[in-house]
Amino acid sequence: MKIIINSNFKSQENAIVQLVNRFFEEGDLIVKGSRNIIKSNFLAEEKVNIKFFQKPGFLKSIIYSFFRSTKAKRSYDYANYLIANSIQTPQPIAYLEERNGFGLLGDSFYISQQIDYDFTIRELIHNPLFPNRDTILEQFAEFTFKMHEANVNFLDHSPGNTLIIDKGNNLYAFYLIDLNRMKFEKLSIEDRMDNFKKMWLSRSMIKVVAKRYAELINQPEEKIYAILLEKTLQFKRKITKKKYLKRKIGKK
């Protein structure tokens, strides 16, 4: 098993390995997907998050083994990049990869700090009367702008992938999670607005985000609003069409 551990946690290597070895018997289940499972557990007295990536199929196993970084490694590396650029994400602790005798990837694990958060953007979408909604959206725009300025194109920038902590006094902290799909590139205004499309923002939310982002990037508010609105509507139409076709096919 390949084991890479953050230098701050090197002295706890044995405990980290034990967490992985006992993953299926211990810990509190957070998410159980078809291929990935997330649990929380304790590393000494610190609560941690353990994400399990199931062994990929044969073809993908070859790709991840020899041509592309694994999801666990990308999660770890991207978290370190974000933190180095002052973009908050749960502290990366370690990643572990099982390999067979031919060097092919088996199961893998990513371990990070557990964040006890207050809410996500999803709650703001579903509740137009959410307390301090506009202030939170303005600060979310600032957080995303900072991410874009660091050349981060977060491909899974969606409502549940930014954890928000209420710090009091109208201040909020934002933490990115589910990091393994990112590109690092210089982003045009079109690219930046396209990166918001999966947030599923309403028109009123788009107006708040566009206004603050326009101020930060020194562009006309009307221009940013128009681009962001169109990107959002295109995405919503695409998803709605896919759902419609899926229902039609399901009835046949």
PDB file of C-alpha atoms in Angstrom:
ATOM      1  CA  MET A   1       0.000   0.000   0.000  1.00  0.00           C
ATOM      2  CA  LYS A   2       1.281   3.456  -0.929  1.00  0.00           C
ATOM      3  CA  ILE A   3       0.957   5.868   2.002  1.00  0.00           C
ATOM      4  CA  ILE A   4       1.504   9.632   1.755  1.00  0.00           C
ATOM      5  CA  ILE A   5       1.067  11.578   5.002  1.00  0.00           C
ATOM      6  CA  ASN A   6       1.061  15.285   5.741  1.00  0.00           C
ATOM      7  CA  SER A   7       4.232  16.135   7.685  1.00  0.00           C
ATOM      8  CA  ASN A   8       2.089  17.487  10.549  1.00  0.00           C
ATOM      9  CA  PHE A   9       0.622  14.002  11.051  1.00  0.00           C
ATOM     10  CA  LYS A  10       3.675  11.827  10.309  1.00  0.00           C
ATOM     11  CA  SER A  11       3.967  10.701  13.926  1.00  0.00           C
ATOM     12  CA  GLN A  12       0.436   9.215  13.661  1.00  0.00           C
ATOM     13  CA  GLU A  13       1.148   6.976  10.680  1.00  0.00           C
ATOM     14  CA  ASN A  14       0.248   3.747  12.501  1.00  0.00           C
ATOM     15  CA  ALA A  15      -3.052   5.205  13.695  1.00  0.00           C
ATOM     16  CA  ILE A  16      -3.856   6.419  10.157  1.00  0.00           C
ATOM     17  CA  VAL A  17      -3.216   2.950   8.732  1.00  0.00           C
ATOM     18  CA  GLN A  18      -5.441   1.452  11.419  1.00  0.00           C
ATOM     19  CA  LEU A  19      -8.263   3.839  10.501  1.00  0.00           C
ATOM     20  CA  VAL A  20      -8.110   2.554   6.937  1.00  0.00           C
ATOM     21  CA  ASN A  21      -7.805  -1.095   7.975  1.00  0.00           C
ATOM     22  CA  ARG A  22     -10.905  -0.771  10.173  1.00  0.00           C
ATOM     23  CA  PHE A  23     -12.809   1.507   7.770  1.00  0.00           C
ATOM     24  CA  PHE A  24     -15.680  -0.901   7.087  1.00  0.00           C
ATOM     25  CA  GLU A  25     -16.102  -1.921  10.741  1.00  0.00           C
ATOM     26  CA  GLU A  26     -15.817   1.459  12.473  1.00  0.00           C
ATOM     27  CA  GLY A  27     -16.755   5.117  12.076  1.00  0.00           C
ATOM     28  CA  ASP A  28     -19.929   7.068  11.422  1.00  0.00           C
ATOM     29  CA  LEU A  29     -21.351   6.869   7.914  1.00  0.00           C
ATOM     30  CA  ILE A  30     -21.753  10.241   6.179  1.00  0.00           C
ATOM     31  CA  VAL A  31     -22.298   9.274   2.524  1.00  0.00           C
ATOM     32  CA  LYS A  32     -22.719   5.900   0.824  1.00  0.00           C
ATOM     33  CA  GLY A  33     -22.582   6.109  -2.946  1.00  0.00           C
ATOM     34  CA  SER A  34     -22.403   3.395  -5.576  1.00  0.00           C
ATOM     35  CA  ARG A  35     -18.594   3.518  -5.639  1.00  0.00           C
ATOM     36  CA  ASN A  36     -17.527   5.947  -2.891  1.00  0.00           C
ATOM     37  CA  ILE A  37     -18.163   5.898   0.864  1.00  0.00           C
ATOM     38  CA  ILE A  38     -17.424   8.699   3.335  1.00  0.00           C
ATOM     39  CA  LYS A  39     -17.152   8.140   7.078  1.00  0.00           C
ATOM     40  CA  SER A  40     -16.019  10.169  10.053  1.00  0.00           C
ATOM     41  CA  ASN A  41     -13.821   8.791  12.812  1.00  0.00           C
ATOM     42  CA  PHE A  42     -11.224   9.959  15.320  1.00  0.00           C
ATOM     43  CA  LEU A  43      -7.479  10.239  14.838  1.00  0.00           C
ATOM     44  CA  ALA A  44      -6.349  10.577  18.444  1.00  0.00           C
ATOM     45  CA  GLU A  45      -8.732  13.319  19.661  1.00  0.00           C
ATOM     46  CA  GLU A  46      -9.264  14.949  16.270  1.00  0.00           C
ATOM     47  CA  LYS A  47     -12.335  14.137  14.203  1.00  0.00           C
ATOM     48  CA  VAL A  48     -11.408  13.226  10.639  1.00  0.00           C
ATOM     49  CA  ASN A  49     -13.160  12.477   7.388  1.00  0.00           C
ATOM     50  CA  ILE A  50     -12.234   9.303   5.464  1.00  0.00           C
ATOM     51  CA  LYS A  51     -13.267   8.953   1.827  1.00  0.00           C
ATOM     52  CA  PHE A  52     -13.096   5.497   0.257  1.00  0.00           C
ATOM     53  CA  PHE A  53     -12.687   5.172  -3.513  1.00  0.00           C
ATOM     54  CA  GLN A  54     -13.627   1.700  -4.707  1.00  0.00           C
ATOM     55  CA  LYS A  55     -11.284  -0.212  -7.010  1.00  0.00           C
ATOM     56  CA  PRO A  56     -11.893   1.060 -10.566  1.00  0.00           C
ATOM     57  CA  GLY A  57     -12.684  -1.155 -13.528  1.00  0.00           C
ATOM     58  CA  PHE A  58      -9.824  -2.703 -15.489  1.00  0.00           C
ATOM     59  CA  LEU A  59      -9.461   0.067 -18.101  1.00  0.00           C
ATOM     60  CA  LYS A  60      -9.694   2.890 -15.572  1.00  0.00           C
ATOM     61  CA  SER A  61      -7.323   1.010 -13.303  1.00  0.00           C
ATOM     62  CA  ILE A  62      -4.700   1.136 -16.058  1.00  0.00           C
ATOM     63  CA  ILE A  63      -5.338   4.835 -16.650  1.00  0.00           C
ATOM     64  CA  TYR A  64      -5.119   5.750 -12.942  1.00  0.00           C
ATOM     65  CA  SER A  65      -2.124   3.490 -12.404  1.00  0.00           C
ATOM     66  CA  PHE A  66       0.093   4.747 -15.208  1.00  0.00           C
ATOM     67  CA  PHE A  67      -1.330   7.831 -16.948  1.00  0.00           C
ATOM     68  CA  ARG A  68      -3.370   9.908 -14.506  1.00  0.00           C
ATOM     69  CA  SER A  69      -3.321  10.709 -10.805  1.00  0.00           C
ATOM     70  CA  THR A  70      -5.793   8.761  -8.691  1.00  0.00           C
ATOM     71  CA  LYS A  71      -8.796  10.482  -7.141  1.00  0.00           C
ATOM     72  CA  ALA A  72      -7.261  10.093  -3.687  1.00  0.00           C
ATOM     73  CA  LYS A  73      -3.966  11.679  -4.784  1.00  0.00           C
ATOM     74  CA  ARG A  74      -5.739  14.498  -6.622  1.00  0.00           C
ATOM     75  CA  SER A  75      -7.866  15.231  -3.544  1.00  0.00           C
ATOM     76  CA  TYR A  76      -4.721  15.459  -1.407  1.00  0.00           C
ATOM     77  CA  ASP A  77      -2.652  17.481  -3.894  1.00  0.00           C
ATOM     78  CA  TYR A  78      -5.478  19.874  -4.734  1.00  0.00           C
ATOM     79  CA  ALA A  79      -6.194  20.493  -1.047  1.00  0.00           C
ATOM     80  CA  ASN A  80      -2.549  21.443  -0.543  1.00  0.00           C
ATOM     81  CA  TYR A  81      -2.688  23.771  -3.545  1.00  0.00           C
ATOM     82  CA  LEU A  82      -5.820  25.488  -2.242  1.00  0.00           C
ATOM     83  CA  ILE A  83      -4.365  25.998   1.224  1.00  0.00           C
ATOM     84  CA  ALA A  84      -1.108  27.332  -0.274  1.00  0.00           C
ATOM     85  CA  ASN A  85      -3.259  29.912  -2.089  1.00  0.00           C
ATOM     86  CA  SER A  86      -5.257  30.842   1.042  1.00  0.00           C
ATOM     87  CA  ILE A  87      -8.418  29.098  -0.154  1.00  0.00           C
ATOM     88  CA  GLN A  88      -9.987  27.176   2.697  1.00  0.00           C
ATOM     89  CA  THR A  89     -10.582  23.448   2.518  1.00  0.00           C
ATOM     90  CA  PRO A  90     -10.424  20.737   5.199  1.00  0.00           C
ATOM     91  CA  GLN A  91      -6.788  20.094   6.173  1.00  0.00           C
ATOM     92  CA  PRO A  92      -5.425  17.172   4.108  1.00  0.00           C
ATOM     93  CA  ILE A  93      -3.987  14.460   6.340  1.00  0.00           C
ATOM     94  CA  ALA A  94      -3.097  11.529   4.086  1.00  0.00           C
ATOM     95  CA  TYR A  95      -3.955   9.396   1.101  1.00  0.00           C
ATOM     96  CA  LEU A  96      -3.445   5.650   0.719  1.00  0.00           C
ATOM     97  CA  GLU A  97      -3.529   3.498  -2.421  1.00  0.00           C
ATOM     98  CA  GLU A  98      -3.649  -0.276  -2.681  1.00  0.00           C
ATOM     99  CA  ARG A  99      -1.782  -1.774  -5.660  1.00  0.00           C
ATOM    100  CA  ASN A 100      -1.621  -5.360  -6.909  1.00  0.00           C
ATOM    101  CA  GLY A 101       1.513  -7.197  -8.024  1.00  0.00           C
ATOM    102  CA  PHE A 102       1.319  -5.578 -11.473  1.00  0.00           C
ATOM    103  CA  GLY A 103       1.113  -2.067 -10.027  1.00  0.00           C
ATOM    104  CA  LEU A 104      -2.577  -1.703 -10.875  1.00  0.00           C
ATOM    105  CA  LEU A 105      -4.705   0.466  -8.594  1.00  0.00           C
ATOM    106  CA  GLY A 106      -7.091  -1.184  -6.165  1.00  0.00           C
ATOM    107  CA  ASP A 107      -9.036   0.601  -3.412  1.00  0.00           C
ATOM    108  CA  SER A 108      -7.816   4.005  -2.258  1.00  0.00           C
ATOM    109  CA  PHE A 109      -8.539   6.384   0.621  1.00  0.00           C
ATOM    110  CA  TYR A 110      -8.295  10.115   1.299  1.00  0.00           C
ATOM    111  CA  ILE A 111      -8.241  11.389   4.888  1.00  0.00           C
ATOM    112  CA  SER A 112      -8.855  14.998   5.861  1.00  0.00           C
ATOM    113  CA  GLN A 113      -9.948  17.143   8.757  1.00  0.00           C
ATOM    114  CA  GLN A 114     -13.666  16.941   9.557  1.00  0.00           C
ATOM    115  CA  ILE A 115     -15.369  20.339   9.304  1.00  0.00           C
ATOM    116  CA  ASP A 116     -18.390  20.988  11.515  1.00  0.00           C
ATOM    117  CA  TYR A 117     -20.235  23.450   9.318  1.00  0.00           C
ATOM    118  CA  ASP A 118     -23.498  25.361   9.686  1.00  0.00           C
ATOM    119  CA  PHE A 119     -24.987  25.147   6.183  1.00  0.00           C
ATOM    120  CA  THR A 120     -24.257  25.063   2.429  1.00  0.00           C
ATOM    121  CA  ILE A 121     -25.448  27.117  -0.544  1.00  0.00           C
ATOM    122  CA  ARG A 122     -28.213  24.539  -1.002  1.00  0.00           C
ATOM    123  CA  GLU A 123     -30.087  25.907   2.008  1.00  0.00           C
ATOM    124  CA  LEU A 124     -29.998  29.418   0.520  1.00  0.00           C
ATOM    125  CA  ILE A 125     -31.434  28.149  -2.754  1.00  0.00           C
ATOM    126  CA  HIS A 126     -34.361  26.431  -1.082  1.00  0.00           C
ATOM    127  CA  ASN A 127     -35.103  29.247   1.366  1.00  0.00           C
ATOM    128  CA  PRO A 128     -35.365  32.777  -0.097  1.00  0.00           C
ATOM    129  CA  LEU A 129     -35.874  34.064   3.474  1.00  0.00           C
ATOM    130  CA  PHE A 130     -32.644  32.500   4.772  1.00  0.00           C
ATOM    131  CA  PRO A 131     -31.143  34.917   7.339  1.00  0.00           C
ATOM    132  CA  ASN A 132     -28.465  37.219   5.912  1.00  0.00           C
ATOM    133  CA  ARG A 133     -28.892  35.586   2.516  1.00  0.00           C
ATOM    134  CA  ASP A 134     -27.540  38.472   0.417  1.00  0.00           C
ATOM    135  CA  THR A 135     -24.542  39.006   2.697  1.00  0.00           C
ATOM    136  CA  ILE A 136     -23.648  35.316   2.454  1.00  0.00           C
ATOM    137  CA  LEU A 137     -23.976  35.399  -1.337  1.00  0.00           C
ATOM    138  CA  GLU A 138     -21.759  38.479  -1.567  1.00  0.00           C
ATOM    139  CA  GLN A 139     -19.072  36.776   0.505  1.00  0.00           C
ATOM    140  CA  PHE A 140     -19.491  33.594  -1.536  1.00  0.00           C
ATOM    141  CA  ALA A 141     -18.848  35.677  -4.668  1.00  0.00           C
ATOM    142  CA  GLU A 142     -15.685  37.016  -3.008  1.00  0.00           C
ATOM    143  CA  PHE A 143     -14.591  33.475  -2.120  1.00  0.00           C
ATOM    144  CA  THR A 144     -15.155  32.249  -5.684  1.00  0.00           C
ATOM    145  CA  PHE A 145     -13.376  35.292  -7.130  1.00  0.00           C
ATOM    146  CA  LYS A 146     -10.365  34.517  -4.942  1.00  0.00           C
ATOM    147  CA  MET A 147     -10.454  30.934  -6.205  1.00  0.00           C
ATOM    148  CA  HIS A 148     -10.562  32.123  -9.817  1.00  0.00           C
ATOM    149  CA  GLU A 149      -7.702  34.551  -9.231  1.00  0.00           C
ATOM    150  CA  ALA A 150      -5.643  31.540  -8.073  1.00  0.00           C
ATOM    151  CA  ASN A 151      -6.392  29.912 -11.461  1.00  0.00           C
ATOM    152  CA  VAL A 152      -8.668  27.290  -9.912  1.00  0.00           C
ATOM    153  CA  ASN A 153     -11.470  25.993 -12.099  1.00  0.00           C
ATOM    154  CA  PHE A 154     -13.474  23.847  -9.676  1.00  0.00           C
ATOM    155  CA  LEU A 155     -15.464  21.577 -11.989  1.00  0.00           C
ATOM    156  CA  ASP A 156     -17.764  20.418  -9.162  1.00  0.00           C
ATOM    157  CA  HIS A 157     -18.640  23.924  -7.961  1.00  0.00           C
ATOM    158  CA  SER A 158     -22.155  22.915  -6.915  1.00  0.00           C
ATOM    159  CA  PRO A 159     -24.494  23.773  -3.987  1.00  0.00           C
ATOM    160  CA  GLY A 160     -23.311  21.026  -1.629  1.00  0.00           C
ATOM    161  CA  ASN A 161     -19.579  21.316  -2.226  1.00  0.00           C
ATOM    162  CA  THR A 162     -18.914  24.504  -0.288  1.00  0.00           C
ATOM    163  CA  LEU A 163     -19.333  24.205   3.475  1.00  0.00           C
ATOM    164  CA  ILE A 164     -20.184  27.453   5.273  1.00  0.00           C
ATOM    165  CA  ILE A 165     -19.449  28.369   8.874  1.00  0.00           C
ATOM    166  CA  ASP A 166     -21.162  31.331  10.538  1.00  0.00           C
ATOM    167  CA  LYS A 167     -18.334  33.192  12.315  1.00  0.00           C
ATOM    168  CA  GLY A 168     -20.655  35.831  13.789  1.00  0.00           C
ATOM    169  CA  ASN A 169     -20.753  39.591  13.131  1.00  0.00           C
ATOM    170  CA  ASN A 170     -21.958  38.973   9.562  1.00  0.00           C
ATOM    171  CA  LEU A 171     -18.795  37.066   8.644  1.00  0.00           C
ATOM    172  CA  TYR A 172     -18.780  33.627   7.001  1.00  0.00           C
ATOM    173  CA  ALA A 173     -16.031  31.107   6.261  1.00  0.00           C
ATOM    174  CA  PHE A 174     -16.205  28.935   3.126  1.00  0.00           C
ATOM    175  CA  TYR A 175     -14.547  25.516   2.697  1.00  0.00           C
ATOM    176  CA  LEU A 176     -14.338  23.589  -0.580  1.00  0.00           C
ATOM    177  CA  ILE A 177     -14.873  19.819  -0.474  1.00  0.00           C
ATOM    178  CA  ASP A 178     -15.014  16.955  -2.992  1.00  0.00           C
ATOM    179  CA  LEU A 179     -11.880  18.233  -4.683  1.00  0.00           C
ATOM    180  CA  ASN A 180     -10.773  15.606  -7.166  1.00  0.00           C
ATOM    181  CA  ARG A 181     -12.181  17.374 -10.273  1.00  0.00           C
ATOM    182  CA  MET A 182     -10.282  20.620 -10.837  1.00  0.00           C
ATOM    183  CA  LYS A 183      -8.358  22.355 -13.578  1.00  0.00           C
ATOM    184  CA  PHE A 184      -5.666  24.930 -12.938  1.00  0.00           C
ATOM    185  CA  GLU A 185      -5.764  27.525 -15.684  1.00  0.00           C
ATOM    186  CA  LYS A 186      -6.184  31.208 -16.384  1.00  0.00           C
ATOM    187  CA  LEU A 187      -9.912  31.908 -16.581  1.00  0.00           C
ATOM    188  CA  SER A 188     -11.660  34.365 -18.878  1.00  0.00           C
ATOM    189  CA  ILE A 189     -14.807  36.174 -17.715  1.00  0.00           C
ATOM    190  CA  GLU A 190     -16.869  33.629 -19.681  1.00  0.00           C
ATOM    191  CA  ASP A 191     -15.035  30.782 -17.950  1.00  0.00           C
ATOM    192  CA  ARG A 192     -15.543  32.370 -14.537  1.00  0.00           C
ATOM    193  CA  MET A 193     -19.275  32.772 -15.002  1.00  0.00           C
ATOM    194  CA  ASP A 194     -19.537  29.274 -16.460  1.00  0.00           C
ATOM    195  CA  ASN A 195     -17.993  27.987 -13.232  1.00  0.00           C
ATOM    196  CA  PHE A 196     -21.079  29.225 -11.328  1.00  0.00           C
ATOM    197  CA  LYS A 197     -23.589  27.380 -13.518  1.00  0.00           C
ATOM    198  CA  LYS A 198     -23.923  24.265 -11.334  1.00  0.00           C
ATOM    199  CA  MET A 199     -24.842  26.363  -8.299  1.00  0.00           C
ATOM    200  CA  TRP A 200     -28.441  26.452  -9.593  1.00  0.00           C
ATOM    201  CA  LEU A 201     -28.838  30.105  -8.590  1.00  0.00           C
ATOM    202  CA  SER A 202     -32.178  31.891  -8.905  1.00  0.00           C
ATOM    203  CA  ARG A 203     -32.382  35.205 -10.754  1.00  0.00           C
ATOM    204  CA  SER A 204     -32.390  37.147  -7.483  1.00  0.00           C
ATOM    205  CA  MET A 205     -29.301  35.250  -6.322  1.00  0.00           C
ATOM    206  CA  ILE A 206     -27.582  35.813  -9.671  1.00  0.00           C
ATOM    207  CA  LYS A 207     -28.190  39.543  -9.307  1.00  0.00           C
ATOM    208  CA  VAL A 208     -26.454  39.643  -5.894  1.00  0.00           C
ATOM    209  CA  VAL A 209     -23.515  37.475  -6.982  1.00  0.00           C
ATOM    210  CA  ALA A 210     -23.043  39.317 -10.278  1.00  0.00           C
ATOM    211  CA  LYS A 211     -23.048  42.734  -8.596  1.00  0.00           C
ATOM    212  CA  ARG A 212     -20.321  41.791  -6.117  1.00  0.00           C
ATOM    213  CA  TYR A 213     -18.237  39.873  -8.657  1.00  0.00           C
ATOM    214  CA  ALA A 214     -18.421  42.789 -11.092  1.00  0.00           C
ATOM    215  CA  GLU A 215     -17.061  45.101  -8.394  1.00  0.00           C
ATOM    216  CA  LEU A 216     -14.183  42.731  -7.707  1.00  0.00           C
ATOM    217  CA  ILE A 217     -13.219  42.194 -11.346  1.00  0.00           C
ATOM    218  CA  ASN A 218     -13.857  45.838 -12.274  1.00  0.00           C
ATOM    219  CA  GLN A 219     -16.377  45.088 -15.017  1.00  0.00           C
ATOM    220  CA  PRO A 220     -19.871  46.495 -15.689  1.00  0.00           C
ATOM    221  CA  GLU A 221     -22.478  44.826 -13.518  1.00  0.00           C
ATOM    222  CA  GLU A 222     -24.859  44.476 -16.478  1.00  0.00           C
ATOM    223  CA  LYS A 223     -22.238  42.521 -18.438  1.00  0.00           C
ATOM    224  CA  ILE A 224     -21.464  40.091 -15.620  1.00  0.00           C
ATOM    225  CA  TYR A 225     -25.159  39.620 -14.851  1.00  0.00           C
ATOM    226  CA  ALA A 226     -26.002  38.877 -18.501  1.00  0.00           C
ATOM    227  CA  ILE A 227     -23.225  36.287 -18.867  1.00  0.00           C
ATOM    228  CA  LEU A 228     -23.949  34.609 -15.540  1.00  0.00           C
ATOM    229  CA  LEU A 229     -27.693  34.480 -16.231  1.00  0.00           C
ATOM    230  CA  GLU A 230     -27.185  32.928 -19.670  1.00  0.00           C
ATOM    231  CA  LYS A 231     -24.703  30.324 -18.372  1.00  0.00           C
ATOM    232  CA  THR A 232     -27.115  29.383 -15.584  1.00  0.00           C
ATOM    233  CA  LEU A 233     -30.145  29.161 -17.876  1.00  0.00           C
ATOM    234  CA  GLN A 234     -28.224  27.057 -20.415  1.00  0.00           C
ATOM    235  CA  PHE A 235     -27.251  24.606 -17.698  1.00  0.00           C
ATOM    236  CA  LYS A 236     -30.784  24.438 -16.260  1.00  0.00           C
ATOM    237  CA  ARG A 237     -32.248  23.832 -19.741  1.00  0.00           C
ATOM    238  CA  LYS A 238     -29.714  21.057 -20.369  1.00  0.00           C
ATOM    239  CA  ILE A 239     -30.517  19.289 -17.083  1.00  0.00           C
ATOM    240  CA  THR A 240     -34.271  19.708 -17.568  1.00  0.00           C
ATOM    241  CA  LYS A 241     -34.017  18.240 -21.084  1.00  0.00           C
ATOM    242  CA  LYS A 242     -31.999  15.263 -19.829  1.00  0.00           C
ATOM    243  CA  LYS A 243     -34.578  14.568 -17.108  1.00  0.00           C
ATOM    244  CA  TYR A 244     -37.418  14.843 -19.643  1.00  0.00           C
ATOM    245  CA  LEU A 245     -35.739  12.413 -22.065  1.00  0.00           C
ATOM    246  CA  LYS A 246     -35.007  10.018 -19.215  1.00  0.00           C
ATOM    247  CA  ARG A 247     -38.677  10.018 -18.200  1.00  0.00           C
ATOM    248  CA  LYS A 248     -39.791   9.492 -21.819  1.00  0.00           C
ATOM    249  CA  ILE A 249     -37.415   6.567 -22.293  1.00  0.00           C
ATOM    250  CA  GLY A 250     -38.478   5.106 -18.936  1.00  0.00           C
ATOM    251  CA  LYS A 251     -42.149   5.064 -20.020  1.00  0.00           C
ATOM    252  CA  LYS A 252     -41.416   3.025 -23.154  1.00  0.00           C
TER     253      LYS A 252
END
